[in-house]
Coordinates of C-alpha atoms and ligand atoms in Angstrom, one line a residue:
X63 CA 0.0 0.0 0.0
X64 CA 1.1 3.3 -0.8
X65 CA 2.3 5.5 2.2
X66 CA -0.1 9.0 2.1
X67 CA 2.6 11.0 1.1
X68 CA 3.6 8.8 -2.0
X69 CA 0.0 8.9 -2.9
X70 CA 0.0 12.7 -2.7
X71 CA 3.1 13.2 -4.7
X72 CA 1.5 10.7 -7.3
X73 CA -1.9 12.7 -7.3
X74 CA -0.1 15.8 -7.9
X75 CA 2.1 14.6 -10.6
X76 CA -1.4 12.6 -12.2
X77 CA -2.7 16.3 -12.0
X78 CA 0.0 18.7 -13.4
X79 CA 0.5 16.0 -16.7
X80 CA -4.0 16.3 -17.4
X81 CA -5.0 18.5 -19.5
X82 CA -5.7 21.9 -17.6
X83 CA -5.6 23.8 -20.5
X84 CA -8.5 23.9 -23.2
X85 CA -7.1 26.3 -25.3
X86 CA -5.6 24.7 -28.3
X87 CA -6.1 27.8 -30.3
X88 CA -5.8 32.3 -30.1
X89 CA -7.7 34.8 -32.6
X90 CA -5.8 37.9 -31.3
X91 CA -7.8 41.0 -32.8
X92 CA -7.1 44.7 -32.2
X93 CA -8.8 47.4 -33.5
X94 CA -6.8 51.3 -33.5
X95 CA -7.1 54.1 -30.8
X96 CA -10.6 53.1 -29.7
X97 CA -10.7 54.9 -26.8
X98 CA -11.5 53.1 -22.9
X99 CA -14.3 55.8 -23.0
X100 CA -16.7 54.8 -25.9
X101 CA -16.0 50.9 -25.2
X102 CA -17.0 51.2 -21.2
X103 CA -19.6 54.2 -21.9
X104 CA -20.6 54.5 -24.8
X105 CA -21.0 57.6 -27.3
X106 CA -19.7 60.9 -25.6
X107 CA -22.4 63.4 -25.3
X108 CA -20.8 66.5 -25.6
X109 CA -19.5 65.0 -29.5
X110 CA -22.6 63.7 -30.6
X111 CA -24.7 66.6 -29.2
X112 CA -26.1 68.1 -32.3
X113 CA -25.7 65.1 -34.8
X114 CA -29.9 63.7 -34.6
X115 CA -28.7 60.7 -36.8
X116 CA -26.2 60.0 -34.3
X117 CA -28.1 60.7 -31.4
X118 CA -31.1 58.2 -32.6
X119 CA -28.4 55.4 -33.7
X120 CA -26.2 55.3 -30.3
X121 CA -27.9 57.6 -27.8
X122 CA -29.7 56.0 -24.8
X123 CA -29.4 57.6 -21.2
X124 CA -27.3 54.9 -19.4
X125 CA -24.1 54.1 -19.7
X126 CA -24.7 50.2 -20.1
X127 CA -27.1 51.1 -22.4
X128 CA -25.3 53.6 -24.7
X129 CA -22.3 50.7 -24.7
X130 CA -24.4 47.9 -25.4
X131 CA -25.8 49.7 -28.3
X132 CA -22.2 50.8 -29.7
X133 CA -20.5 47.6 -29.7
X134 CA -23.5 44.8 -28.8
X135 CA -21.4 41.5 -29.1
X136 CA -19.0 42.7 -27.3
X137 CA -21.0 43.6 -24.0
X138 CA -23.2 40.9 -24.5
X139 CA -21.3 37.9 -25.2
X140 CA -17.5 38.5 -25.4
X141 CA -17.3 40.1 -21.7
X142 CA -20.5 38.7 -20.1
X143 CA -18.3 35.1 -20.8
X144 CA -15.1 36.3 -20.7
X145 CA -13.3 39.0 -18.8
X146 CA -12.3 42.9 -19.8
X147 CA -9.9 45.1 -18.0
X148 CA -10.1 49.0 -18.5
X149 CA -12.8 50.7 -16.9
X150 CA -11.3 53.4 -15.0
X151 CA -14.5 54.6 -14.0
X152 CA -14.8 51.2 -12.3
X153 CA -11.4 51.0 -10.7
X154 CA -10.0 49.0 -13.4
X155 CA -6.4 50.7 -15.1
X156 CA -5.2 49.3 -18.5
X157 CA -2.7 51.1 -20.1
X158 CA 0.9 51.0 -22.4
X159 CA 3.8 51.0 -20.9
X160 CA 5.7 53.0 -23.1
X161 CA 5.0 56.4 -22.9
X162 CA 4.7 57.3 -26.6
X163 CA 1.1 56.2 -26.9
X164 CA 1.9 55.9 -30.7
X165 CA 0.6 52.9 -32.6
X166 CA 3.9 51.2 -33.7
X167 CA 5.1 51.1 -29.7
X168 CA 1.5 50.1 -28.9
X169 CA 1.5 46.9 -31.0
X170 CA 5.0 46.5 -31.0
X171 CA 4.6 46.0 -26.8
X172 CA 1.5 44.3 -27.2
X173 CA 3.2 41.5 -29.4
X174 CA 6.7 41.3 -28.0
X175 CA 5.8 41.7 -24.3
X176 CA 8.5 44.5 -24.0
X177 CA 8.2 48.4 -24.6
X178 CA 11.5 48.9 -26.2
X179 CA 12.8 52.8 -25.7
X180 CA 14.4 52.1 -30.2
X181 CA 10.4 51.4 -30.8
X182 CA 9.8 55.5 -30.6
X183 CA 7.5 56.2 -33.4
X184 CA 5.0 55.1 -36.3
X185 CA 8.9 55.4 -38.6
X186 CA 8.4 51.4 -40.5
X187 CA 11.9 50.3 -38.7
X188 CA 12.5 46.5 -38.4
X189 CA 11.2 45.6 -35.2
X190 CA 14.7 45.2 -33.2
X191 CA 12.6 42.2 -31.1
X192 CA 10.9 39.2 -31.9
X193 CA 7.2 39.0 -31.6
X194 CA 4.8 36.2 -29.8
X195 CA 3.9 35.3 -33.2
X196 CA 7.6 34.8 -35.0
X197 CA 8.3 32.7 -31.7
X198 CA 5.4 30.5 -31.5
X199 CA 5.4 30.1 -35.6
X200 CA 9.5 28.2 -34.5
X201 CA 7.9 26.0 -32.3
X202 CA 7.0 22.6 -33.8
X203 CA 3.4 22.3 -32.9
X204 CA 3.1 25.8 -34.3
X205 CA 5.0 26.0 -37.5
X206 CA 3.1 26.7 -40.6
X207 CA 0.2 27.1 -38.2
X208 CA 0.1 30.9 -37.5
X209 CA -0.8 34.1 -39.6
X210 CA -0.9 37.5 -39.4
X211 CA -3.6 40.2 -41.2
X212 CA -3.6 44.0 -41.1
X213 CA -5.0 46.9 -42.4
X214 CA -1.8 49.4 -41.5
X215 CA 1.1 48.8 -43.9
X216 CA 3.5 49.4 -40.8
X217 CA 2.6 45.6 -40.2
X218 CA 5.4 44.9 -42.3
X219 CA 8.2 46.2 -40.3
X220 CA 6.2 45.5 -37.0
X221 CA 6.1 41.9 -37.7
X222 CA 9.1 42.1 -39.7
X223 CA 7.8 40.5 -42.7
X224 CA 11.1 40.1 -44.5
X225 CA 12.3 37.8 -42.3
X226 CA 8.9 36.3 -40.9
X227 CA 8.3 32.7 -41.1
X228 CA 4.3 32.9 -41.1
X229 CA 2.2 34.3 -43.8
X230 CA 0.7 38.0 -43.5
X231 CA -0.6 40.5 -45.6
X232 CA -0.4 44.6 -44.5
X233 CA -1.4 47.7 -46.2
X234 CA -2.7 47.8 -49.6
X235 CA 0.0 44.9 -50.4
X236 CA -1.7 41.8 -52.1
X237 CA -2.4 38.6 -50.3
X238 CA -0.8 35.8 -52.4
X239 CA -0.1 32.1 -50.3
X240 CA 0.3 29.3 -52.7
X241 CA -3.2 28.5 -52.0
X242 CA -5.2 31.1 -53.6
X243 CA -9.4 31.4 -53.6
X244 CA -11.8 32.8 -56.3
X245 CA -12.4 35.3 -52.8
X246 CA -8.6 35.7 -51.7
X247 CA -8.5 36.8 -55.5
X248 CA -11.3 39.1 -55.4
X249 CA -10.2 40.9 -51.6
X250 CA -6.8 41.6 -53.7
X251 CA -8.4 43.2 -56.5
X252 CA -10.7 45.4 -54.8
X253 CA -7.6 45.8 -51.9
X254 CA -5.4 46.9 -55.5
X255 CA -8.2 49.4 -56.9
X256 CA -10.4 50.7 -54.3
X257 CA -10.7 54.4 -53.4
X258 CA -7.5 54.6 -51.1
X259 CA -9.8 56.9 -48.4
X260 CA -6.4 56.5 -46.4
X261 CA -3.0 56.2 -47.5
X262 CA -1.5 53.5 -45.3
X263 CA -4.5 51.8 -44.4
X264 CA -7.1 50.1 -46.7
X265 CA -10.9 50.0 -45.1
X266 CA -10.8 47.3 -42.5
X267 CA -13.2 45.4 -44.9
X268 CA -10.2 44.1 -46.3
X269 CA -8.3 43.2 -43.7
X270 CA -11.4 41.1 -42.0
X271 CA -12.7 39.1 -44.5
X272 CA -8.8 38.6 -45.8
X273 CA -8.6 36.5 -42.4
X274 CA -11.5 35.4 -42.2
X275 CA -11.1 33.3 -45.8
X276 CA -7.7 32.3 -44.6
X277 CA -9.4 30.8 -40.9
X278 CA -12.2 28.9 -42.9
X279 CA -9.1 27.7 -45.7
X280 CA -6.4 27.1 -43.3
X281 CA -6.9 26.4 -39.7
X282 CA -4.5 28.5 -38.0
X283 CA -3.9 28.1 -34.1
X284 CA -2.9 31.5 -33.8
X285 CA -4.3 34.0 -36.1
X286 CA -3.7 37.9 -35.7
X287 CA -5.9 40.6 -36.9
X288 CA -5.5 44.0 -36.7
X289 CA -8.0 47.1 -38.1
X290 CA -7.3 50.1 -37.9
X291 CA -10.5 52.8 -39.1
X292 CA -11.2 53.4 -35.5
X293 CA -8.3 55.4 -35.4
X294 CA -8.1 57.1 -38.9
X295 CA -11.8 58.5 -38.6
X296 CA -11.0 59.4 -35.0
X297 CA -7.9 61.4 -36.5
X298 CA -10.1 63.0 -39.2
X299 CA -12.3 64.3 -36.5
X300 CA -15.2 62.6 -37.8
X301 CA -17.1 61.2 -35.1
X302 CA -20.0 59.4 -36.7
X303 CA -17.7 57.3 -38.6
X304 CA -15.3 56.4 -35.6
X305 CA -18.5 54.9 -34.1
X306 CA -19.8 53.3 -37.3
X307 CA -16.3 51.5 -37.3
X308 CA -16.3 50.5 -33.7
X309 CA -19.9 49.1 -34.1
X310 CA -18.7 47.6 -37.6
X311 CA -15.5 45.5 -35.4
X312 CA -18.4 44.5 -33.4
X313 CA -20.3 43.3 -36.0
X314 CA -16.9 41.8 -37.0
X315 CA -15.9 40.2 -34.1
X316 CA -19.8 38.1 -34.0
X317 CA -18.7 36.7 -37.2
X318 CA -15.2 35.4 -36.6
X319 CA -17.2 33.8 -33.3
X320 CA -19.7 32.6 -35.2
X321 CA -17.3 31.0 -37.3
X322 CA -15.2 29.4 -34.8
X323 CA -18.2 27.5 -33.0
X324 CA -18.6 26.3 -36.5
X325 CA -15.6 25.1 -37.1
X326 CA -14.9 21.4 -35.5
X327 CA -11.2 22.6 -34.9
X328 CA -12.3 25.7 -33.1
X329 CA -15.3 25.5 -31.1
X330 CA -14.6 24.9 -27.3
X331 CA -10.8 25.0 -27.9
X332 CA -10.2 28.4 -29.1
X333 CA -9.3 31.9 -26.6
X334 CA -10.7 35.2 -28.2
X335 CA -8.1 38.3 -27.4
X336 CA -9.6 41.9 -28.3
X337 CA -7.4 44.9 -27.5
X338 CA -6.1 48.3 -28.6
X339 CA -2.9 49.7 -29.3
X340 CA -3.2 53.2 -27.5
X341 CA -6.1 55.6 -25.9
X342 CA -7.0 59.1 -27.0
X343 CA -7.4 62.2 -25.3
X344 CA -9.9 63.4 -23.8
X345 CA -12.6 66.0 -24.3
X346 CA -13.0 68.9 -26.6
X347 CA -10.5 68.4 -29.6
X348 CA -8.2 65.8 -27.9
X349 CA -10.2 62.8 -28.2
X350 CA -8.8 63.2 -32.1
X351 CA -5.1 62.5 -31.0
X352 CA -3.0 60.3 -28.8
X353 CA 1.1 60.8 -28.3
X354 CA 3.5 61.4 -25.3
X355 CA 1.7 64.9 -25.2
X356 CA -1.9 63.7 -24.2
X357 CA -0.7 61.4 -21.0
X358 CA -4.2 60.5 -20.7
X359 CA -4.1 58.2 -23.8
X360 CA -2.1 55.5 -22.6
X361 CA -4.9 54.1 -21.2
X362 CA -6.7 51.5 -22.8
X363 CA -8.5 48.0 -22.7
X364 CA -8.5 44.5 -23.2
X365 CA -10.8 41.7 -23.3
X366 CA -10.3 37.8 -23.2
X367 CA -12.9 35.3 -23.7
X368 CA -12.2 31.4 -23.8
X369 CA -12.3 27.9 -22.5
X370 CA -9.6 28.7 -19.8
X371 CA -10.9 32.0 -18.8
X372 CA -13.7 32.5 -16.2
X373 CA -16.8 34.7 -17.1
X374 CA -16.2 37.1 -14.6
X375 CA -17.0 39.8 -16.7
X376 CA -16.5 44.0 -16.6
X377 CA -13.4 43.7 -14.3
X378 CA -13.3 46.6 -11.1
X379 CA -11.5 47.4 -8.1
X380 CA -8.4 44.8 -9.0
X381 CA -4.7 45.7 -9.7
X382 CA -4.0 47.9 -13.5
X383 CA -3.1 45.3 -16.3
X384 CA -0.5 46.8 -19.2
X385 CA 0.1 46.3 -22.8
X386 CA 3.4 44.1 -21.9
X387 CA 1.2 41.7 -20.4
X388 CA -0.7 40.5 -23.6
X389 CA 2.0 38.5 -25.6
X390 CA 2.8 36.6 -22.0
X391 CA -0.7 36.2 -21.7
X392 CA -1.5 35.2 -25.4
X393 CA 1.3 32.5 -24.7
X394 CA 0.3 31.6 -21.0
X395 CA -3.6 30.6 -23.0
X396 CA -2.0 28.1 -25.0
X397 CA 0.3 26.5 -21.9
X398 CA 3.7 28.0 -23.6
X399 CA 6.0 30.3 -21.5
X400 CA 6.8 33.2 -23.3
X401 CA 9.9 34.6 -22.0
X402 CA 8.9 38.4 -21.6
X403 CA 5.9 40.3 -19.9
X404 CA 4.3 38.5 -17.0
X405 CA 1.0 36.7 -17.7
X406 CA -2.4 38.0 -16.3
X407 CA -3.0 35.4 -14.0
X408 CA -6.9 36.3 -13.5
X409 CA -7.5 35.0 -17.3
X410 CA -5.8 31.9 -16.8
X411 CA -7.0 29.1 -15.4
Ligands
ZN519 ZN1 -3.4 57.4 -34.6

């Protein structure tokens, strides 16, 4: 017979080797500058204030409501199973660490866990670190098996393209794997001769259904997607439109769901991440921008939602969460150790 404490040490060894963790797979999808204040409360009313169109679409007294109404999947699936960190109105601090608030830094520390001081602006330098994707696409069960999609041509450098070993697509670049599909072939031609409305970044129609051909066609465990209207209408000062295009990666982010519960692969196995690169200012003119300058926009969110992760929802009162926390995390889902950032813990199970 087994002495107690031989049994215990056998129990605990029978434990660590089963299966804790579900997830098997990541979608990690950000969208640009969407400010903490229009995900948590929905449309501002001093910027919507004479706009009746506006008002009628995504005006309703409460906060809850006025968010619910902006971006509906994500309040009413995505965080009421999963978990979101940023409300600072609920004593919940998300934020990048690395004091430019600019979008390359933002993704950059979002990716490779580390906000590197060479990382300073939106200039398209090779990334001087390796991101969570590069090192998970070396690992064996991994290899062949991750892919990257963006609407910001910066992507390239970001993710160093050159030299990545997954396959990507950025900017108005065409999306060409081996593999092609009669609608792979049509999202390049409208990518090459649409209206180019902005000059780096192609309407995040593109981008979306780029990835979401390339899920349904290729299975990836680990698929990145990034959008980035949010922030160009935001910059243009056009506030209808940076709501239509938060409500649109809403809309977005139900399909890519829907999807994956479809998908035998997917469904049960697979973590949702949905974050943002940077904040915005606040207020008056300054929601329009984000930069060292406006401290205020280094605040931002997150949201998780997956097998491993329990539903507690609109996170308050608990300890800030940062941007070098998500590649860690993204990792920590999938039961690898990534070796910089430190994982959020409460998502984990
Ligand atoms: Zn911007």
């Amino acid at each position: 017979m087994l002495r107690r404490s031989a049994l215990f040490a056998l129990l605990a060894t029978a434990l660590q080797a089963s299966p804790v963790h579900k997830t098997r797979n990541v979608v990690f999808v950000m969208t640009d500058g969407l400010r903490w204040q229009e995900v948590f409360r929905g449309a501002d009313a001093s910027l919507i204030a004479d706009h009746d169109a506006l008002r009628r679409a995504y005006w309703r007294e409460s906060p809850q409501e006025r968010r619910e109404l902006l971006m509906p999947f994500l309040w009413r699936t995505l965080v009421k199973s999963g978990q979101i960190f940023g409300n600072r109105d609920a004593g919940s601090d998300s934020s990048v660490t690395n004091g430019f608030n600019l979008s390359y830094p933002g993704y950059s520390e979002a990716l490779t866990g580390v906000a590197d001081p060479r990382v300073k602006s939106n200039d398209p330098i090779p990334n001087p670190n390796q991101t969570v994707l590069e090192w998970l696409n070396q690992k064996a069960a991994y290899r062949g098996r991750v892919a990257a999609f963006a609407g910001w041509e910066v992507f390239n450098a970001i993710l160093n393209h050159q030299q990545a070993s997954f396959p990507m697509s950025a900017g108005y670049d065409p999306f060409a794997p081996k593999e092609m599909t009669p609608r792979l072939e049509l999202l390049n031609q409208l990518k090459a001769e649409m209206t180019r409305t902005f000059e780096s970044v192609p309407l995040d129609s593109i981008p979306f259904y780029t990835a979401l051909e390339y899920l349904k066609l290729k299975k990836p465990r680990v698929l990145f997607l990034s959008l980035g209207e949010t922030d160009e209408w935001a910059h243009e000062g056009d506030y209808a439109r940076y709501l239509d295009a938060a409500h649109r990666v809403d809309a977005y982010l139900r399909v890519l769901w829907a999807a994956l519960q479809q998908i035998p692969e997917y469904r049960g196995t697979t973590t949702v991440i949905f974050a943002t690169d940077h904040g915005r200012g606040d207020g008056g003119e300054d929601w329009k921008s984000h930069g060292a300058r406006l401290a205020e926009s280094k605040y931002n969110w997150m949201c998780f939602l997956g097998p491993d992760t329990r539903p507690l929802g609109e996170r308050s009162h608990v300890p800030p969460v940062t941007q070098n926390q998500i590649a860690a995390t993204l990792a920590a889902l999938l039961a690898e150790q990534y070796p910089q950032g430190k994982p959020i813990a409460d998502v984990l199970p």
